[in-house]
Coordinates of C-alpha atoms and ligand atoms in Angstrom, one line a residue:
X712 CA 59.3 26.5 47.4
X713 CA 60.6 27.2 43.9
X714 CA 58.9 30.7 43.9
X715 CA 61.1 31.7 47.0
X716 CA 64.1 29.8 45.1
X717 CA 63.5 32.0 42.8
X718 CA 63.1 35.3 44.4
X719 CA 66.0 34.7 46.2
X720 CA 67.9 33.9 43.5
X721 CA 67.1 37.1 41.9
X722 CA 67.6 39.0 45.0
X723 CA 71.2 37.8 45.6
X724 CA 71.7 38.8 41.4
X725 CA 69.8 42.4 41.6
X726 CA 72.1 42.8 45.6
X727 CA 75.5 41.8 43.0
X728 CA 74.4 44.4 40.1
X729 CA 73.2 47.1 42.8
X730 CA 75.3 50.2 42.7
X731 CA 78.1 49.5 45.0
X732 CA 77.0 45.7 44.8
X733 CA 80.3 44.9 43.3
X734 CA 81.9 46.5 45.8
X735 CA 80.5 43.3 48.3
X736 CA 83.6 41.4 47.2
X737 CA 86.0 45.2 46.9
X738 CA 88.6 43.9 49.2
X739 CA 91.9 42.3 48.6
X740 CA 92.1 39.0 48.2
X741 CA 94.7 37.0 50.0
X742 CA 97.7 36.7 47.2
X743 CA 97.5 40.8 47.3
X744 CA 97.5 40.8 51.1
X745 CA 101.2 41.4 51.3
X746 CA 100.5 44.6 49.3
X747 CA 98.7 45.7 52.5
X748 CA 100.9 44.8 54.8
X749 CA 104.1 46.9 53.0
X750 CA 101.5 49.5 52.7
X751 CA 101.2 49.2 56.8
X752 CA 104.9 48.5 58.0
X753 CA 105.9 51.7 55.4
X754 CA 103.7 53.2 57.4
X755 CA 104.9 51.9 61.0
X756 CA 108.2 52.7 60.2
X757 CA 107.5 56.4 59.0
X758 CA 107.1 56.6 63.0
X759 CA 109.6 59.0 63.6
X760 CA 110.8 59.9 67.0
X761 CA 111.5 63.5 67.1
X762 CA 107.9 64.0 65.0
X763 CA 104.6 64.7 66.6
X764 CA 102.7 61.4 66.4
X765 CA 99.8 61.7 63.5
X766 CA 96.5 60.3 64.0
X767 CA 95.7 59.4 60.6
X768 CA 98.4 56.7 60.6
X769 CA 97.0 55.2 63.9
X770 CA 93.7 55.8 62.5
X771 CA 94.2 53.5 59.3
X772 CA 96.3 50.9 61.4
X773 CA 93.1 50.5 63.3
X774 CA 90.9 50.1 60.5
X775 CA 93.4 47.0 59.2
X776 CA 92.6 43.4 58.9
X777 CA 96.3 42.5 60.2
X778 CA 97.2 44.2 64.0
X779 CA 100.5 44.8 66.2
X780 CA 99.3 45.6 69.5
X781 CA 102.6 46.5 70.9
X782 CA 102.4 49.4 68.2
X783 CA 99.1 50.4 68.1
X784 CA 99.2 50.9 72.1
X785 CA 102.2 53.0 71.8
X786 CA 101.2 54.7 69.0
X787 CA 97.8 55.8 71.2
X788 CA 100.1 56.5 74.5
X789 CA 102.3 59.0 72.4
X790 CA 98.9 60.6 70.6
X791 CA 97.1 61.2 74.0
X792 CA 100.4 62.6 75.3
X793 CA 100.6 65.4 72.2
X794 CA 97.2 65.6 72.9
X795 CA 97.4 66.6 76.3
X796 CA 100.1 69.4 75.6
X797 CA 99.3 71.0 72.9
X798 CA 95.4 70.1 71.3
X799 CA 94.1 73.3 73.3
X800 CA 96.5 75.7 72.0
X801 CA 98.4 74.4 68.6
X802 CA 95.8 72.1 67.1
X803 CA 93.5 72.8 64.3
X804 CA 89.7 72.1 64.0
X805 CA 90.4 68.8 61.7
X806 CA 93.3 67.9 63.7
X807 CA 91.1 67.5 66.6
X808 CA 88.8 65.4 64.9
X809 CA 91.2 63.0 63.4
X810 CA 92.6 62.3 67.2
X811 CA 88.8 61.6 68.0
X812 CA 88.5 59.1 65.6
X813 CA 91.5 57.5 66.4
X814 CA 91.4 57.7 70.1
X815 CA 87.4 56.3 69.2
X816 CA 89.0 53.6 66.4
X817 CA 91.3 52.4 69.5
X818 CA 88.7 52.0 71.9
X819 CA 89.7 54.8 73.6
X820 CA 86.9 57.8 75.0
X821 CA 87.4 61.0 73.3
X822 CA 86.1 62.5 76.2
X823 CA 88.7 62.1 78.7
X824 CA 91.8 61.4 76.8
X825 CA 94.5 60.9 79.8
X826 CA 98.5 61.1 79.9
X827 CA 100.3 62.6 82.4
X828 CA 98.1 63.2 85.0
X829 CA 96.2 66.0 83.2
X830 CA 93.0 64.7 81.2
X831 CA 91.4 67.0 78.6
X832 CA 87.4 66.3 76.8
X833 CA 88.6 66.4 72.9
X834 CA 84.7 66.2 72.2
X835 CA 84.2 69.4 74.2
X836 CA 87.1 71.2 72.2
X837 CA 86.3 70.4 68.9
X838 CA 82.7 71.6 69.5
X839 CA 85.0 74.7 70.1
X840 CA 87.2 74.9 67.6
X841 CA 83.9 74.1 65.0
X842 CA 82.2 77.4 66.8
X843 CA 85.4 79.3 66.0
X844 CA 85.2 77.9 62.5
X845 CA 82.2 79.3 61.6
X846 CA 82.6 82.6 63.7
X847 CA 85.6 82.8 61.0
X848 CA 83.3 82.0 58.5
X849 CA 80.3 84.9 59.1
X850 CA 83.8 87.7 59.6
X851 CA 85.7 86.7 57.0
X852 CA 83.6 84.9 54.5
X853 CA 86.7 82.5 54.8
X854 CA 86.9 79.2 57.6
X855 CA 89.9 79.3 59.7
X856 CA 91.3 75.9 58.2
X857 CA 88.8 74.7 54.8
X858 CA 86.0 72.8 54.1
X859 CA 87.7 69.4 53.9
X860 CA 88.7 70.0 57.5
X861 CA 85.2 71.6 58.3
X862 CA 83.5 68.0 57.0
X863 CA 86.3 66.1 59.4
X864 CA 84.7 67.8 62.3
X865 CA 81.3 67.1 61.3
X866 CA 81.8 64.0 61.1
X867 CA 83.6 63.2 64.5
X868 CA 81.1 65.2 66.1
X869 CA 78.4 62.7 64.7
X870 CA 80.1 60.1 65.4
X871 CA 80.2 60.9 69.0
X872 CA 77.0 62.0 69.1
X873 CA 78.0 65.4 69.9
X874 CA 75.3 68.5 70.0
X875 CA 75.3 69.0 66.7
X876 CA 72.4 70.5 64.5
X877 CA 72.1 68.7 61.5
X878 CA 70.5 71.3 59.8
X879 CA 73.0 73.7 60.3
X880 CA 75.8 70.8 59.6
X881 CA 73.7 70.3 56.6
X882 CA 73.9 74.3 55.3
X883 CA 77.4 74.0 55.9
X884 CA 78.1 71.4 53.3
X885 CA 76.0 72.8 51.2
X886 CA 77.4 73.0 46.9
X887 CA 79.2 76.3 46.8
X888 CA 82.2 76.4 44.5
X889 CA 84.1 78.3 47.2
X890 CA 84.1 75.0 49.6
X891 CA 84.5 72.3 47.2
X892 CA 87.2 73.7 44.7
X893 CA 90.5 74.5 45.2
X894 CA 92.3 76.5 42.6
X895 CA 89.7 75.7 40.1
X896 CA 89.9 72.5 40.5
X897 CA 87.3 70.2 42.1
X898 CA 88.6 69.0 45.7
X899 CA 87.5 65.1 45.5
X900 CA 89.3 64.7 49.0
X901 CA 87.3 67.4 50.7
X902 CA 83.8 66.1 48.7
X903 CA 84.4 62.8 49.6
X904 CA 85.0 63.4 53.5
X905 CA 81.6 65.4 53.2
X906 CA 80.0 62.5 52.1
X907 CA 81.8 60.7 55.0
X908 CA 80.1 63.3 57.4
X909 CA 76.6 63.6 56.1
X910 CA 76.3 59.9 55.5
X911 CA 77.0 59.6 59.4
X912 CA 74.1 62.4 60.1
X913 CA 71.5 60.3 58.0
X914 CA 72.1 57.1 59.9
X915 CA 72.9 58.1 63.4
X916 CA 70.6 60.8 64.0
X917 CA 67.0 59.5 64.6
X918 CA 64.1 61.7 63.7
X919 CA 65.7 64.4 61.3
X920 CA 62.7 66.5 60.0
X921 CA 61.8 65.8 56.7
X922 CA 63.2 69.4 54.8
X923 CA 66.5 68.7 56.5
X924 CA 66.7 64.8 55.5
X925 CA 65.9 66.1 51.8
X926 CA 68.8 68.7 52.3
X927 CA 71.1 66.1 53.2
X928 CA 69.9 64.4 50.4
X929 CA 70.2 66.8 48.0
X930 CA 73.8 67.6 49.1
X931 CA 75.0 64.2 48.9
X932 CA 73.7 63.6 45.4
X933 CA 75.5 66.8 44.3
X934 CA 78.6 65.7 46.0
X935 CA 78.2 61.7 44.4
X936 CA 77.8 62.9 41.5
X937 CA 80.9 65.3 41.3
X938 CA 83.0 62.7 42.3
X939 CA 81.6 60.3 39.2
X940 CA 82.5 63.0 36.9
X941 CA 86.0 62.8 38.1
X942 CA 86.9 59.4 37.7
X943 CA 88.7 58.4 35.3
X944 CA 88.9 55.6 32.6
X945 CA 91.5 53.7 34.6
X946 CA 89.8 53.8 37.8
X947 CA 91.6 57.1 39.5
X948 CA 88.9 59.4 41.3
X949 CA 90.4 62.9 41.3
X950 CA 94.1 62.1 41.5
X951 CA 95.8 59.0 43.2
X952 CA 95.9 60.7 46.2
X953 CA 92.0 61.5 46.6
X954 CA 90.9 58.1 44.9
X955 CA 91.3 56.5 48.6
X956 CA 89.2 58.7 50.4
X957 CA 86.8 58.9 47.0
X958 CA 86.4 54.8 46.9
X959 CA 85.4 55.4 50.8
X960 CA 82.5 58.4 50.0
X961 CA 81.5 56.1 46.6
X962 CA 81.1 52.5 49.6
X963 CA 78.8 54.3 52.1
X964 CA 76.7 55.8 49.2
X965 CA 75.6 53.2 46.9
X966 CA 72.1 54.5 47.3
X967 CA 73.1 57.8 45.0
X968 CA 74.7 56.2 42.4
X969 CA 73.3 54.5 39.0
X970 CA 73.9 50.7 38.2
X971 CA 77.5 50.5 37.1
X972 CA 78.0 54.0 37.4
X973 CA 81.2 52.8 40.0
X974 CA 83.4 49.8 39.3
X975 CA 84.9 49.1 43.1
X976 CA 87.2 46.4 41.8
X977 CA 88.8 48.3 38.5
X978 CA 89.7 51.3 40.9
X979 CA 91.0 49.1 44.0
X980 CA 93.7 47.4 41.1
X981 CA 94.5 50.2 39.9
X982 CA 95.6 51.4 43.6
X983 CA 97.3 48.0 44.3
X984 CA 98.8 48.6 41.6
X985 CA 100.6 51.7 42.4
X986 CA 101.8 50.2 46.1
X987 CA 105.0 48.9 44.3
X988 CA 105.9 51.8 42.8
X989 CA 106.1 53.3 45.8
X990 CA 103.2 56.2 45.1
X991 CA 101.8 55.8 48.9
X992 CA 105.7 55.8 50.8
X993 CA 104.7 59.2 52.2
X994 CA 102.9 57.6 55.5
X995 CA 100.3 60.3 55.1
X996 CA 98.9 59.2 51.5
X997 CA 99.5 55.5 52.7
X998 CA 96.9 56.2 55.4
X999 CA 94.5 57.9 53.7
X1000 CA 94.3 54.9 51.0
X1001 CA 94.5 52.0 53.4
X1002 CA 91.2 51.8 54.8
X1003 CA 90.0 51.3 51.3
X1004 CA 92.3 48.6 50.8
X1005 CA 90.6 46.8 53.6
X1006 CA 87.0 48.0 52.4
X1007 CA 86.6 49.6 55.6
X1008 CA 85.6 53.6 55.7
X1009 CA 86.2 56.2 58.4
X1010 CA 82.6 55.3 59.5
X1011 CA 83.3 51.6 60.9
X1012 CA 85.3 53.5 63.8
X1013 CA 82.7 53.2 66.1
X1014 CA 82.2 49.5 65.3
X1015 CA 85.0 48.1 65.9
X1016 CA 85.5 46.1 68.8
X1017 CA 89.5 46.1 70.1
X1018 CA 89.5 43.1 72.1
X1019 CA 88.7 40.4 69.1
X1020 CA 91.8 41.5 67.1
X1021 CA 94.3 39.5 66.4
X1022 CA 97.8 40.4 66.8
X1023 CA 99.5 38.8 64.1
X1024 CA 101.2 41.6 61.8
X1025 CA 105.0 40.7 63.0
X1026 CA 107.5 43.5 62.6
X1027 CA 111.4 42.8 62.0
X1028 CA 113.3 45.4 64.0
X1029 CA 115.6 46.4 61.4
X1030 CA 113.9 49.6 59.5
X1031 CA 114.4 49.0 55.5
X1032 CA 117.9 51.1 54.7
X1033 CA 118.2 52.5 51.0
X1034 CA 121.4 52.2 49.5
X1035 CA 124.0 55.0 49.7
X1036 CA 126.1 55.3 46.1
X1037 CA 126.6 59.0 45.3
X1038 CA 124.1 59.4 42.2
X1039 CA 125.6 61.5 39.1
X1040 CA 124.3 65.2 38.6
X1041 CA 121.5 66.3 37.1
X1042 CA 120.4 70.4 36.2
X1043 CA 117.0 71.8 36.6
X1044 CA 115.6 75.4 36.3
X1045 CA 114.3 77.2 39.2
X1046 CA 111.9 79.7 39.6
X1047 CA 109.9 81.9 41.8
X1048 CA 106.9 84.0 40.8
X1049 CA 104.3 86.2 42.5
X1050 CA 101.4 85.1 40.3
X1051 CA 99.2 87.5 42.2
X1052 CA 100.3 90.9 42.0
X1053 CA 103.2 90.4 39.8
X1054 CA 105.9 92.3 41.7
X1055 CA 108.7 89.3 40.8
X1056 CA 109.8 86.6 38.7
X1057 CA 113.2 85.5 38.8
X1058 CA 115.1 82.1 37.8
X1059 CA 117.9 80.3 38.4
X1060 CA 119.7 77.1 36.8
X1061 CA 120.5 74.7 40.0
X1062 CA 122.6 71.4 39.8
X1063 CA 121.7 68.7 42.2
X1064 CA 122.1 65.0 42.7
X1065 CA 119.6 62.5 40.7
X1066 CA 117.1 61.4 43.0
X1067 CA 116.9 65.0 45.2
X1068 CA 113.5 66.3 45.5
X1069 CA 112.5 69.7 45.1
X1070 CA 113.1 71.0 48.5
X1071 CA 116.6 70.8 47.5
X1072 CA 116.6 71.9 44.4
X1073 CA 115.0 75.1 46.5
X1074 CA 117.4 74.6 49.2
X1075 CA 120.6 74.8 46.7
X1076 CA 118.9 77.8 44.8
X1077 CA 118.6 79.6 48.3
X1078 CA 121.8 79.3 49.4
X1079 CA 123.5 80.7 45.9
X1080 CA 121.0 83.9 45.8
X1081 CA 119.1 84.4 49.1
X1082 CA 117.5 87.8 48.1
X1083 CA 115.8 85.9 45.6
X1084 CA 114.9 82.2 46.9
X1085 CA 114.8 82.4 50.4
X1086 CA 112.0 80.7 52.0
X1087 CA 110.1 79.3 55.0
X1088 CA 108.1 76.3 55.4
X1089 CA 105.9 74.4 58.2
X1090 CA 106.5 71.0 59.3
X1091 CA 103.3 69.3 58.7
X1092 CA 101.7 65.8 58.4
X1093 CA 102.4 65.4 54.2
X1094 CA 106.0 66.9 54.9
X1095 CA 107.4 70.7 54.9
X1096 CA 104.5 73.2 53.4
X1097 CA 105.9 76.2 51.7
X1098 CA 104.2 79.4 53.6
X1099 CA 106.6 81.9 52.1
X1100 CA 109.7 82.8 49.2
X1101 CA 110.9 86.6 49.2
X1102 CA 108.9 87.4 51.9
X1103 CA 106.0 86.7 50.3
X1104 CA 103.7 85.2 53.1
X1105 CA 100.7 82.6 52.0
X1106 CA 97.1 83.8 53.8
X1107 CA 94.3 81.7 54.1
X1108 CA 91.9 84.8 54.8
X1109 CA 93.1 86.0 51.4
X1110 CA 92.8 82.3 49.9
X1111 CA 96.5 82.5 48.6
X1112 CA 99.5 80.1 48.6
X1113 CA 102.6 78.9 46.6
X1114 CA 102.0 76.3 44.4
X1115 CA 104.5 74.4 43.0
X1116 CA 104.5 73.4 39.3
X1117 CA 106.7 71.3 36.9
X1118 CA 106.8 72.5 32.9
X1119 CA 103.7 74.4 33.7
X1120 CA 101.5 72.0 35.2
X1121 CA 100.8 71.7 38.9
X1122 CA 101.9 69.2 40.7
X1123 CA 100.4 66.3 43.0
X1124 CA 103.1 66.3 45.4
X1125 CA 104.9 68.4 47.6
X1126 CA 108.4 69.5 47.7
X1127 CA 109.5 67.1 50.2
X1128 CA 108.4 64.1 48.4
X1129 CA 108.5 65.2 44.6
X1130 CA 111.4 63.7 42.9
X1131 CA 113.1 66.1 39.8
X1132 CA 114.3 65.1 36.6
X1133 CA 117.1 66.3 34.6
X1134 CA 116.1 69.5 32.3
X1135 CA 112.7 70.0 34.2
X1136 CA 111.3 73.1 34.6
X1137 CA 109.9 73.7 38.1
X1138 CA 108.2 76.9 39.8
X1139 CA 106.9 77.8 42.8
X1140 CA 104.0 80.3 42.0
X1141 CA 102.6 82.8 45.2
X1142 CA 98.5 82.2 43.5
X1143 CA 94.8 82.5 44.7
X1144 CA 92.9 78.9 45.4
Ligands
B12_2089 C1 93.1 72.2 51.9 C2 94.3 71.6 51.1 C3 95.2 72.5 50.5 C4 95.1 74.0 50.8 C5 95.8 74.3 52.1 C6 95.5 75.7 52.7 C7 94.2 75.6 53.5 N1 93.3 76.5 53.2 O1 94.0 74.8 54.3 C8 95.9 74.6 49.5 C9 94.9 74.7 48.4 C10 96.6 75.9 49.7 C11 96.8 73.3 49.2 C12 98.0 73.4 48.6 C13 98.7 72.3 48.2 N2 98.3 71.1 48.2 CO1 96.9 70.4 49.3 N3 95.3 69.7 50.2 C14 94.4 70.2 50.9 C15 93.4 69.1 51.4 C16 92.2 69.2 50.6 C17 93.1 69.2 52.9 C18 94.3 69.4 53.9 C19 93.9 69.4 55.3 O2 93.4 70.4 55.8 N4 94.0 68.3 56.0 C20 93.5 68.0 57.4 C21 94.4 68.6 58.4 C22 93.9 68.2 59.8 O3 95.7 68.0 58.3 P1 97.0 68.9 58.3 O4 98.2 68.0 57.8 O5 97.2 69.7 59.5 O6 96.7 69.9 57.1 C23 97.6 70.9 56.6 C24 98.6 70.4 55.6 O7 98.0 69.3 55.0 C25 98.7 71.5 54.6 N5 98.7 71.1 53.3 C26 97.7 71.1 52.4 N6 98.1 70.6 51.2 C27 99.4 70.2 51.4 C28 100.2 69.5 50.5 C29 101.5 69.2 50.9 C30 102.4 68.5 50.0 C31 102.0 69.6 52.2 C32 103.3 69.2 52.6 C33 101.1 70.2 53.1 C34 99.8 70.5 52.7 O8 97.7 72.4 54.8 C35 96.7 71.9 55.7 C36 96.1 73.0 56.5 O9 97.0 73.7 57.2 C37 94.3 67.8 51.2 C38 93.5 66.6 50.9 C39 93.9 65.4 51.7 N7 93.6 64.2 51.2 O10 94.6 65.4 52.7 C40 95.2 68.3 49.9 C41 96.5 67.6 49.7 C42 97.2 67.3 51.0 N8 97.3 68.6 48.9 C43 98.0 68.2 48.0 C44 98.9 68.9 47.2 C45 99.7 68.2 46.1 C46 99.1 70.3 47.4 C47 100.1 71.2 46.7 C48 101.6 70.6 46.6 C49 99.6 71.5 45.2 C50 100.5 72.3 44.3 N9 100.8 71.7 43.2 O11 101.0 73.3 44.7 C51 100.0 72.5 47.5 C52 101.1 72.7 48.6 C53 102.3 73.5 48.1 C54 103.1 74.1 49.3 N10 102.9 75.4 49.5 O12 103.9 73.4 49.9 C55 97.9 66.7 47.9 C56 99.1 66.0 48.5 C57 99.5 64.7 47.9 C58 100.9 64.2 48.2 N11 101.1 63.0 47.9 O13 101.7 64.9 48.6 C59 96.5 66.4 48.6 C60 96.4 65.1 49.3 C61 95.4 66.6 47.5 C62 95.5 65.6 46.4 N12 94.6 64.6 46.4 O14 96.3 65.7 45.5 N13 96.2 72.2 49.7

């Protein structure tokens, strides 16, 4: 009797100390609960009308303690809608996957996703859009999209049990530096949904042979241990932005890491403590953290069952209004460089209001010189992507874009959301990733 005292007693200690074992209690507790929530209505009221619907937000909202039905349903009516009319021909490989997750995270079938009397099998077209993928891959050395959104599909594929070869999955996700960096710098987002995808492949898919269990192995360990070596002493993995999705690889891979090697708790206050600073108001980089907020990972989509949640997150119907004072002026310096082949490099001083972001400040500089600063942009899910300035076009088969600096360094927003400062120095740089 006092034996099995005993050994349970040191069970329950060795389960608390385990790698990951912390993480057993890495949720919010209930005074930080309201964090959550503002996190989730910032989020719900990002919905925007006249924007296409994003599954990552309905994804995360599904992943939530707290639930409103009424928006989650319409939420999932607008997504299968978009779905219907434009996942064939406009969507990429990734952005197939996420609407399989969430249609999946909503209780939904990916396989016959219905609105408007049309239905369409997203399970069949990603399996399409992967095979283009890799047909990119073996022309141009170069996938259509990148690896982060290469390790999305695999891992909606496994979770729906597609036909997938794990091997091959497996020598897809390989270590390469061309897949996991990203303009020299190690891509803790795109490692950490790789984890996501080959963690799936070792626990739903029965009898893998031996060689490729140890590859998956051996490519996780690689990947855990990258993401260690970027964390830093206050708890951030990567960036703020990729600690989210990090804290998700680091929960489903405890296995891999030493004792202590992760502390679950010091990185979740370090996120809550961002939330009030308003680091996570761009509804994308809310979504991507929430699920870790709620210890939950992209792989509990399957689990979830739809009809035990509550619906008790209650919305006020009048959206939060920032105040309108006209702000004083503040002057920055512009400027726009080919970094590749060096054909220009011009700059301009630009006066905009305090508080503007750097679209405008590109906006302003446009309109006073347009042979110099004009530019193009796509609308996408973090906010308008800068494609070109002078004509200078971004290529994805050539691995080049414009990235956007302040005082030299780049930076870890984008031009829609990052806010300038009087005096600062800001570029946009056409350079290789
Ligand atoms: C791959 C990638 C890139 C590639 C994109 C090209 C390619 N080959 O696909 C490259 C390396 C060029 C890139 C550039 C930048 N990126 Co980036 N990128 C990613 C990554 C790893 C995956 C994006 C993806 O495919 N998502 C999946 C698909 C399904 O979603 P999607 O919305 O359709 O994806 C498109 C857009 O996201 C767009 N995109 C990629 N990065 C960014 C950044 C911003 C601000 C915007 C508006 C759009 C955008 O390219 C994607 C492919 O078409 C994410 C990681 C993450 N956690 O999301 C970071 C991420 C989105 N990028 C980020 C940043 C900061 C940038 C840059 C601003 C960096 C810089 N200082 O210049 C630039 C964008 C500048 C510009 N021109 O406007 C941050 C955004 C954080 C934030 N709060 O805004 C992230 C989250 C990485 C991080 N943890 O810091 N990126």
């Amino acid at each position: 009797m006092r034996t099995t005292l005993v050994i349970t007693l040191v069970g329950l200690l060795l389960l608390y100390l385990a790698p990951g074992g912390l993480c057993q209690g890495c949720a919010v507790n209930e005074a930080e609960r309201p964090l959550v929530r503002d996190v989730q209505k910032k989020m719900i009221y990002s919905v925007n009308a006249s924007a296409p619907p994003n599954p990552s937000i309905l994804l995360a909202l599904r992943l939530a303690q707290e639930h409103n039905k009424r928006i989650e349903q319409d939420m999932l009516n607008k997504l299968s809608q978009d779905t219907v009319e434009r996942a064939v021909a406009s969507f990429s490989s990734g952005q197939v996957a996420l609407n399989i997750l969430a249609q999946q995270a909503s209780c939904s079938d990916p396989r016959r996703v219905s609105a408007n009397n049309s239905t369409i099998n997203l399970v069949r077209l990603l399996e399409q859009k992967f095979k283009a993928e890799l047909h990119n891959i073996a022309i141009h050395g170069n996938p259509l999209t990148n690896f982060y959104q290469l390790s999305l599909d695999v891992l909606a594929l496994c979770q729906l049990n597609s036909h997938l070869s794990p091997a091959n999955a497996s020598a897809l996700l390989s270590p390469d530096h061309k897949k996991y960096y990203l303009g020299g710098q190690f891509s803790v987002d795109t490692a950490a949904v790789a984890v996501l995808a080959q963690i799936c492949l070792q626990t739903r898919r029965q009898h893998l042979p031996l060689k490729v269990y140890k590859k998956i192995r051996q490519n996780v360990q690689w990947l855990v241990d990258k993401i260690l070596a970027e964390k830093r002493r206050d708890g951030v993995i990567g960036n703020i932005y990729s600690t989210g999705l990090a804290m998700q690889a680091l929960s489903v891979s405890s296995s891999y890491q030493k004792p202590g090697a992760w502390n679950c708790l010091q990185t979740l206050h370090r996120v809550l403590d961002e939330i009030p600073q308003g680091t996570f108001k761009n509804p994308m980089a809310a979504s991507q953290v929430l699920p870790s907020l709620e210890n939950r990972t992209y792989l509990d989509v399957s689990r979830l069952n739809c009809s035990m949640d509550p619906d008790n997150l209650p919305l006020s119907t009048a959206r939060p209004t920032s105040p309108t004072r006209r702000p004083p002026s503040i002057r920055v310096t512009y400027t726009v460089a080919d970094g590749v082949n060096k054909t220009f490099n011009d700059s301009i001083s630009v006066t905009v209001p305090q508080g503007s972001v750097f679209f405008k400040v590109m906006e302003v500089a446009q309109d006073k010189d347009p042979s110099k600063f004009s530019f193009t942009y796509t609308q996408s899910s973090w906010g308008p992507y800068i494609t070109s300035v002078q004509g200078l076009q971004a290529d994805n088969n050539h691995r080049t874009y414009w990235q956007l600096l302040s005082n030299g360094s780049p930076l870890s927003q984008g031009a829609g959301d990052y806010v300038v400062s009087n005096g600062e120095k800001l570029e946009v740089k056409f350079s290789v990733y």
